[in-house]
Short mmCIF file of C-alpha atoms in Angstrom, two decimals:
data_model
loop_
_atom_site.label_atom_id
_atom_site.label_comp_id
_atom_site.label_asym_id
_atom_site.label_seq_id
_atom_site.Cartn_x
_atom_site.Cartn_y
_atom_site.Cartn_z
CA MET A 1 -64.64 -11.46 24.81
CA GLU A 2 -62.73 -14.74 24.61
CA GLN A 3 -64.50 -15.59 21.37
CA PHE A 4 -63.51 -12.22 19.91
CA ALA A 5 -59.84 -12.71 20.89
CA TRP A 6 -59.84 -16.19 19.35
CA THR A 7 -61.37 -14.85 16.12
CA ALA A 8 -58.77 -12.04 15.97
CA THR A 9 -55.97 -14.56 16.40
CA ILE A 10 -57.25 -16.69 13.53
CA VAL A 11 -57.51 -13.63 11.28
CA LEU A 12 -53.93 -12.64 12.12
CA VAL A 13 -52.60 -16.11 11.33
CA VAL A 14 -54.46 -16.20 8.01
CA TRP A 15 -53.08 -12.78 7.10
CA LEU A 16 -49.52 -13.86 7.91
CA LEU A 17 -49.91 -16.96 5.76
CA PHE A 18 -51.36 -15.27 2.71
CA ALA A 19 -50.56 -11.56 2.79
CA ALA A 20 -47.00 -11.61 4.12
CA PRO A 21 -45.50 -13.65 1.24
CA GLY A 22 -46.74 -11.03 -1.17
CA ALA A 23 -45.27 -8.28 0.94
CA ALA A 24 -41.97 -10.12 1.01
CA ASP A 25 -41.77 -9.71 -2.77
CA LEU A 26 -41.75 -5.92 -2.44
CA PRO A 27 -38.37 -4.17 -2.53
CA PRO A 28 -37.05 -3.15 0.89
CA SER A 29 -37.19 0.49 1.89
CA GLY A 30 -34.50 2.46 0.12
CA SER A 31 -33.98 -0.36 -2.40
CA ILE A 32 -31.39 -2.02 -0.17
CA GLN A 33 -31.07 -5.67 -1.06
CA PHE A 34 -29.80 -8.06 1.58
CA THR A 35 -27.54 -10.79 0.35
CA ALA A 36 -27.93 -14.39 1.38
CA LYS A 37 -25.52 -16.20 3.69
CA SER A 38 -25.32 -13.51 6.36
CA GLU A 39 -27.15 -12.93 9.60
CA ARG A 40 -24.80 -10.28 10.97
CA HIS A 41 -25.11 -6.54 11.32
CA ALA A 42 -23.48 -4.40 8.69
CA SER A 43 -20.81 -1.73 9.03
CA PRO A 44 -20.71 1.01 6.36
CA VAL A 45 -17.90 0.20 3.98
CA TYR A 46 -18.38 0.77 0.29
CA HIS A 47 -16.98 -0.98 -2.76
CA ILE A 48 -16.62 -0.23 -6.45
CA ASP A 49 -18.21 -1.08 -9.81
CA ASN A 50 -21.85 -0.97 -10.77
CA VAL A 51 -23.03 -2.91 -7.74
CA PRO A 52 -20.96 -1.81 -4.74
CA VAL A 53 -21.19 -3.82 -1.54
CA TYR A 54 -21.66 -3.19 2.14
CA TYR A 55 -19.27 -4.90 4.54
CA GLY A 56 -19.69 -6.19 8.07
CA PRO A 57 -18.19 -8.68 10.54
CA LEU A 58 -17.90 -12.28 9.42
CA VAL A 59 -16.20 -15.39 10.65
CA SER A 60 -13.06 -16.30 8.72
CA ARG A 61 -13.58 -16.85 5.03
CA ARG A 62 -12.05 -20.30 5.26
CA ALA A 63 -14.73 -21.28 7.79
CA VAL A 64 -17.59 -20.07 5.62
CA GLN A 65 -15.94 -20.86 2.27
CA ASN A 66 -16.83 -17.39 1.10
CA ARG A 67 -14.26 -15.41 -0.85
CA SER A 68 -15.11 -11.73 -0.84
CA ARG A 69 -15.12 -9.71 -4.03
CA GLY A 70 -12.14 -7.52 -3.32
CA ILE A 71 -10.16 -7.20 -0.11
CA LEU A 72 -11.50 -7.82 3.36
CA LEU A 73 -12.13 -4.47 4.97
CA GLY A 74 -13.00 -3.60 8.55
CA ARG A 75 -14.03 -0.35 10.15
CA ALA A 76 -15.59 -1.43 13.44
CA GLY A 77 -14.72 -3.44 16.51
CA ASP A 78 -11.26 -4.78 17.30
CA PRO A 79 -9.24 -4.50 14.03
CA ALA A 80 -6.87 -7.23 15.18
CA THR A 81 -9.60 -9.88 15.40
CA ILE A 82 -12.48 -8.95 13.09
CA GLU A 83 -12.60 -9.82 9.41
CA TYR A 84 -15.19 -8.56 6.96
CA GLY A 85 -17.18 -9.73 3.99
CA PRO A 86 -20.07 -8.51 1.79
CA LEU A 87 -23.49 -8.09 3.38
CA ILE A 88 -25.71 -5.56 1.59
CA ASP A 89 -25.69 -4.07 -1.90
CA VAL A 90 -25.75 -0.27 -1.67
CA PRO A 91 -24.67 2.57 -3.92
CA GLY A 92 -21.26 4.09 -3.30
CA CYS A 93 -17.55 3.50 -3.58
CA PHE A 94 -15.49 3.26 -0.41
CA PHE A 95 -12.21 4.46 -1.89
CA CYS A 96 -13.84 7.21 -3.93
CA PRO A 97 -13.99 10.77 -2.57
CA LYS A 98 -17.54 12.10 -2.35
CA GLU A 99 -18.78 14.44 -5.05
CA GLU A 100 -18.81 17.36 -2.62
CA THR A 101 -15.12 16.69 -1.94
CA LEU A 102 -14.27 16.49 -5.63
CA ASP A 103 -15.99 19.83 -6.16
CA LYS A 104 -13.57 21.53 -3.78
CA LYS A 105 -10.32 23.11 -4.90
CA GLY A 106 -7.15 24.50 -3.40
CA ARG A 107 -7.10 25.18 0.33
CA GLU A 108 -10.68 24.05 0.77
CA LEU A 109 -9.79 20.64 -0.67
CA LEU A 110 -6.58 20.45 1.34
CA ALA A 111 -8.49 21.18 4.55
CA GLU A 112 -10.78 18.26 3.72
CA LEU A 113 -7.96 15.73 3.32
CA THR A 114 -6.87 15.47 6.94
CA THR A 115 -4.87 12.59 8.39
CA ALA A 116 -8.07 11.03 9.71
CA THR A 117 -9.73 11.31 6.29
CA MET A 118 -6.71 9.80 4.54
CA ILE A 119 -6.94 6.79 6.84
CA THR A 120 -10.47 6.15 5.57
CA TYR A 121 -9.20 6.06 1.96
CA MET A 122 -6.43 3.54 2.67
CA LYS A 123 -6.59 0.15 0.99
CA ALA A 124 -5.80 -1.57 4.28
CA THR A 125 -6.95 -1.71 7.87
CA PRO A 126 -4.51 -1.50 10.79
CA ALA A 127 -4.88 -5.26 11.21
CA LYS A 128 -3.68 -5.82 7.64
CA LEU A 129 -0.67 -3.56 8.19
CA ARG A 130 0.56 -5.37 11.28
CA ASN A 131 4.26 -6.27 10.80
CA LYS A 132 4.09 -4.91 7.24
CA CYS A 133 5.01 -1.20 7.31
CA VAL A 134 8.16 -0.10 5.46
CA PHE A 135 9.44 3.48 5.63
CA TYR A 136 12.54 4.88 3.94
CA THR A 137 14.78 7.92 4.06
CA ALA A 138 16.14 10.29 1.41
CA ALA A 139 18.83 9.21 -1.06
CA VAL A 140 22.27 10.54 -0.11
CA THR A 141 24.38 8.71 -2.70
CA LYS A 142 23.40 8.56 -6.36
CA PRO A 143 22.20 6.57 -8.13
CA PRO A 144 19.45 6.09 -7.22
CA GLU A 145 17.93 9.54 -7.17
CA TYR A 146 15.22 8.32 -4.80
CA LEU A 147 14.82 5.21 -2.63
CA SER A 148 11.07 4.96 -3.20
CA THR A 149 11.15 2.45 -6.07
CA GLY A 150 13.74 0.17 -4.51
CA ALA A 151 12.22 0.34 -1.04
CA SER A 152 8.78 -0.49 -2.44
CA ALA A 153 10.20 -3.46 -4.35
CA TRP A 154 12.04 -4.72 -1.24
CA ALA A 155 8.86 -4.36 0.79
CA CYS A 156 6.90 -6.48 -1.65
CA GLN A 157 9.60 -9.15 -1.72
CA HIS A 158 9.18 -9.50 2.03
CA ASN A 159 5.38 -9.31 2.07
CA LYS A 160 5.42 -5.77 3.42
CA TYR A 161 4.23 -2.48 1.96
CA SER A 162 5.54 1.02 1.44
CA ILE A 163 3.41 4.15 1.39
CA TRP A 164 3.22 3.95 -2.42
CA HIS A 165 1.02 0.84 -2.16
CA LEU A 166 -1.67 2.03 0.23
CA TRP A 167 -3.95 4.35 -1.75
CA PRO A 168 -5.66 4.14 -5.14
CA ASN A 169 -3.23 5.09 -7.91
CA ALA A 170 -3.21 6.08 -11.58
CA TYR A 171 -3.46 2.50 -12.85
CA MET A 172 -6.52 1.84 -10.72
CA SER A 173 -8.07 5.10 -11.90
CA GLN A 174 -7.53 4.09 -15.52
CA GLN A 175 -9.27 0.77 -14.92
CA TYR A 176 -12.14 2.25 -12.94
CA PRO A 177 -12.63 6.03 -13.36
CA ARG A 178 -14.53 6.20 -10.08
CA PHE A 179 -11.19 5.63 -8.37
CA LYS A 180 -9.01 8.72 -8.03
CA ASP A 181 -5.23 8.76 -8.22
CA PHE A 182 -4.01 9.87 -4.79
CA TYR A 183 -0.38 10.29 -5.88
CA GLY A 184 -0.33 12.27 -9.15
CA ILE A 185 -0.67 15.74 -7.68
CA ASP A 186 1.79 17.00 -10.35
CA GLU A 187 -0.55 16.19 -13.22
CA PRO A 188 -2.87 19.01 -14.38
CA THR A 189 -5.83 16.63 -14.81
CA ASN A 190 -5.43 15.10 -11.35
CA TRP A 191 -8.15 15.96 -8.83
CA LEU A 192 -5.45 17.12 -6.36
CA HIS A 193 -3.59 19.45 -8.72
CA SER A 194 -5.21 22.63 -7.38
CA ILE A 195 -3.40 21.96 -4.08
CA GLN A 196 -0.04 22.05 -5.83
CA GLU A 197 -0.94 25.31 -7.52
CA LEU A 198 -1.44 27.04 -4.17
CA PRO A 199 1.21 29.69 -3.39
CA THR A 200 3.68 28.83 -0.66
CA VAL A 201 3.58 31.10 2.36
CA PRO A 202 7.02 32.02 3.76
CA ASN A 203 8.01 29.95 6.80
CA GLU A 204 5.06 27.61 6.30
CA THR A 205 5.01 24.05 5.01
CA PRO A 206 4.30 23.95 1.24
CA PRO A 207 0.65 23.03 0.62
CA GLN A 208 1.42 19.91 -1.39
CA ILE A 209 3.71 18.71 1.40
CA VAL A 210 0.88 19.21 3.90
CA TYR A 211 -1.14 16.77 1.79
CA PHE A 212 1.66 14.20 1.72
CA GLU A 213 2.29 14.75 5.45
CA ASN A 214 -1.29 13.74 6.13
CA MET A 215 -0.91 10.67 3.93
CA SER A 216 2.34 9.67 5.64
CA GLU A 217 0.99 10.23 9.12
CA ALA A 218 -2.09 8.18 8.20
CA MET A 219 0.16 5.23 7.37
CA ALA A 220 2.38 5.67 10.42
CA ARG A 221 -0.60 5.81 12.79
CA SER A 222 -1.95 2.59 11.27
CA CYS A 223 1.21 0.54 11.80
CA SER A 224 1.70 -2.00 14.57
CA GLY A 225 4.02 -4.84 15.46
CA GLU A 226 7.29 -4.87 13.55
CA VAL A 227 8.20 -1.78 11.53
CA VAL A 228 11.03 -1.44 9.01
CA VAL A 229 12.99 1.62 7.91
CA MET A 230 15.29 1.50 4.87
CA SER A 231 18.21 3.91 4.61
CA GLN A 232 21.49 4.36 2.81
CA THR A 233 22.93 5.59 6.11
CA PRO A 234 21.57 3.24 8.80
CA LYS A 235 24.44 4.19 11.11
CA ASP A 236 23.83 7.90 10.66
CA MET A 237 20.12 8.57 10.99
CA GLY A 238 20.80 11.88 12.72
CA ARG A 239 21.30 13.59 9.36
CA TYR A 240 17.57 13.30 8.63
CA LEU A 241 16.72 15.36 11.71
CA THR A 242 18.70 18.39 10.56
CA TYR A 243 16.24 19.63 7.92
CA GLU A 244 12.47 19.73 7.44
CA ASN A 245 11.15 16.44 6.10
CA ILE A 246 8.27 14.06 6.70
CA TRP A 247 10.31 11.39 8.50
CA LYS A 248 11.39 13.96 11.08
CA ASN A 249 8.06 15.77 11.45
CA LYS A 250 5.42 13.07 11.06
CA GLU A 251 6.51 9.46 10.66
CA LYS A 252 9.10 9.14 13.43
CA PRO A 253 6.99 10.97 16.06
CA ALA A 254 3.91 8.87 15.23
CA LEU A 255 5.87 5.61 15.47
CA GLU A 256 7.50 6.68 18.75
CA ASN A 257 4.06 7.43 20.18
CA LEU A 258 2.74 4.01 19.14
CA GLN A 259 5.81 2.31 20.56
CA ARG A 260 5.27 4.01 23.91
CA GLN A 261 1.72 2.66 23.84
CA GLY A 262 3.01 -0.83 23.14
CA LYS A 263 1.35 -1.01 19.70
CA VAL A 264 4.61 -0.89 17.75
CA GLY A 265 7.18 -3.49 18.75
CA ARG A 266 10.67 -3.66 17.41
CA VAL A 267 11.83 -1.32 14.67
CA LEU A 268 14.35 -2.69 12.20
CA ILE A 269 16.62 -0.66 9.98
CA VAL A 270 17.79 -2.06 6.64
CA ASP A 271 20.84 -0.89 4.72
CA TYR A 272 19.40 0.06 1.33
CA ASN A 273 22.71 -0.62 -0.44
CA ASN A 274 23.24 -3.95 1.34
CA PRO A 275 19.75 -5.18 2.21
CA ASN A 276 21.00 -8.26 4.05
CA ASP A 277 22.38 -5.90 6.70
CA ILE A 278 19.53 -5.47 9.16
CA TRP A 279 19.71 -4.20 12.73
CA GLU A 280 17.26 -3.42 15.50
CA PHE A 281 16.78 0.34 15.72
CA ASP A 282 16.15 2.46 18.80
CA LEU A 283 13.67 5.15 17.74
CA ALA A 284 14.09 7.23 20.87
CA ARG A 285 17.89 7.27 20.60
CA ASN A 286 17.70 7.46 16.81
CA ALA A 287 20.45 4.87 16.53
CA ILE A 288 21.10 1.16 15.98
CA LYS A 289 20.82 -0.72 19.26
CA ASP A 290 23.82 -2.97 18.68
CA VAL A 291 25.83 -2.64 15.46
CA ASN A 292 27.45 -6.02 16.13
CA LYS A 293 24.13 -7.84 16.20
CA LYS A 294 22.50 -8.23 12.80
CA ILE A 295 19.01 -9.60 12.28
CA PRO A 296 18.70 -12.32 9.60
CA ALA A 297 16.08 -11.55 6.96
CA SER A 298 14.51 -14.91 7.80
CA GLN A 299 13.45 -13.42 11.15
CA LEU A 300 11.26 -10.73 9.62
CA LEU A 301 7.81 -11.11 11.13
CA SER A 302 5.75 -10.49 8.01
CA ARG A 303 3.99 -13.60 6.80
CA ARG A 304 1.36 -14.55 4.31
CA HIS A 305 -2.26 -13.97 5.24
CA GLU A 306 -4.57 -16.95 5.53
CA GLU A 307 -6.59 -15.79 2.55
CA GLU A 308 -3.48 -15.80 0.35
CA GLU A 309 -3.10 -19.52 1.01
CA GLU A 310 -6.65 -20.35 -0.01
CA GLU A 311 -7.37 -21.65 -3.47
CA GLU A 312 -8.75 -18.98 -5.76
CA GLU A 313 -12.39 -19.42 -6.64
CA GLU A 314 -13.54 -18.91 -10.20
CA GLU A 315 -14.50 -15.32 -10.98
CA ASP A 316 -15.74 -13.72 -14.14
CA GLU A 317 -13.32 -11.43 -15.95
CA ASP A 318 -14.63 -8.18 -14.48
CA GLU A 319 -14.75 -9.53 -10.93
CA ALA A 320 -11.23 -10.88 -11.21
CA GLU A 321 -9.93 -7.52 -12.40
CA TYR A 322 -11.32 -5.31 -9.68
CA ALA A 323 -10.64 -7.95 -7.04
CA ARG A 324 -7.01 -8.01 -8.14
CA LEU A 325 -6.82 -4.23 -7.89
CA LEU A 326 -8.05 -4.27 -4.31
CA ARG A 327 -6.71 -7.41 -2.69
CA ARG A 328 -3.96 -6.64 -0.23
CA GLU A 329 -1.92 -9.61 -1.38
CA ASP A 330 -1.95 -8.39 -4.99
CA VAL A 331 -1.42 -4.70 -4.30
CA CYS A 332 2.24 -4.88 -5.35
CA ASP A 333 1.16 -5.39 -8.96
CA SER A 334 0.78 -1.62 -9.20
CA SER A 335 1.83 1.35 -7.07
CA GLY A 336 1.84 5.13 -7.13
CA VAL A 337 5.63 5.45 -7.55
CA ALA A 338 5.29 6.42 -11.23
CA GLN A 339 3.28 9.49 -10.12
CA ARG A 340 6.05 10.79 -7.84
CA PRO A 341 6.25 14.60 -8.22
CA ALA A 342 8.94 15.93 -10.52
CA ALA A 343 10.36 18.17 -7.78
CA GLY A 344 11.36 15.21 -5.65
CA ASP A 345 10.14 12.56 -3.24
CA PRO A 346 7.68 14.32 -0.92
CA PHE A 347 8.00 11.60 1.74
CA THR A 348 11.75 12.09 2.26
CA ASP A 349 13.12 15.22 0.62
CA ASP A 350 13.72 18.63 2.17
CA TYR A 351 10.59 20.78 2.10
CA SER A 352 12.59 23.52 0.40
CA LYS A 353 12.51 21.48 -2.84
CA PHE A 354 8.79 22.11 -3.05
CA ARG A 355 8.69 25.87 -2.47
#
């Protein structure tokens, strides 16, 4: 019996030495190819182009000297501490709606695009939005007609982001058709246009506003730390609670809830017409805390991410293009503001404009 066991052991060793290398040359099940330089488990996050990537937890990129193709994305664990990098090549596109979603129209499509679903399409994790959220109210003095363009520009100047920066837009769609423009609901060729064509039911929120409500609430729920609101009437925020609009119905309630949980810290309000005038804002009271105490712009908490300070590695032309489209630090190069609906700004205007 001992001799048999010894013989079996020798046969097994010989097989491992000679047969296993050949087996290693076979493609893995499902044609999933593991990349080198990673020994960590993967989390399902998809990328774009012909060879999308799978993302999972990594140590900081500076520590491993590994610059990801595209932005660092996380969808598992503690979003405040985990960073992500490429692990496995798999088919798919993280920011691209699935084919079964694209096949839907009208109310069926609208029902699919819930707040939770819109969060999954965002070009940022909650960790990347910490201290970087900028909201704004409706224009009350003209020009400008809308505050969206100016508020988005101010946000970028201070390393923060408005809602017009957080989802794939028309420019990205033009560069990579697999992306879909999440803002151009007005345009007949846009994948969302069937939502706009839905009839409005009396006393109900217009369908296209329901879509933008979900987008806005997705952003608001993802904010933490310092939050900024821009307004032409910082000392009279009560006016925006007198009619139906997204700030009143979605953004403000979501931020108040997060503040009660301790996830959102101070809220600052910036005078759109005089942007050096900044005060701390009391969300619950809907008023400036102390009009005599201004906050210097130098005290804004937004700061550059570590990866922005790293030297750029050489990339081929295609890699550089789609990486630029996705990197959080470069997202201000394009936004969805140009696709704002003709009827008005859905994130601030009275719902009646869209009936």
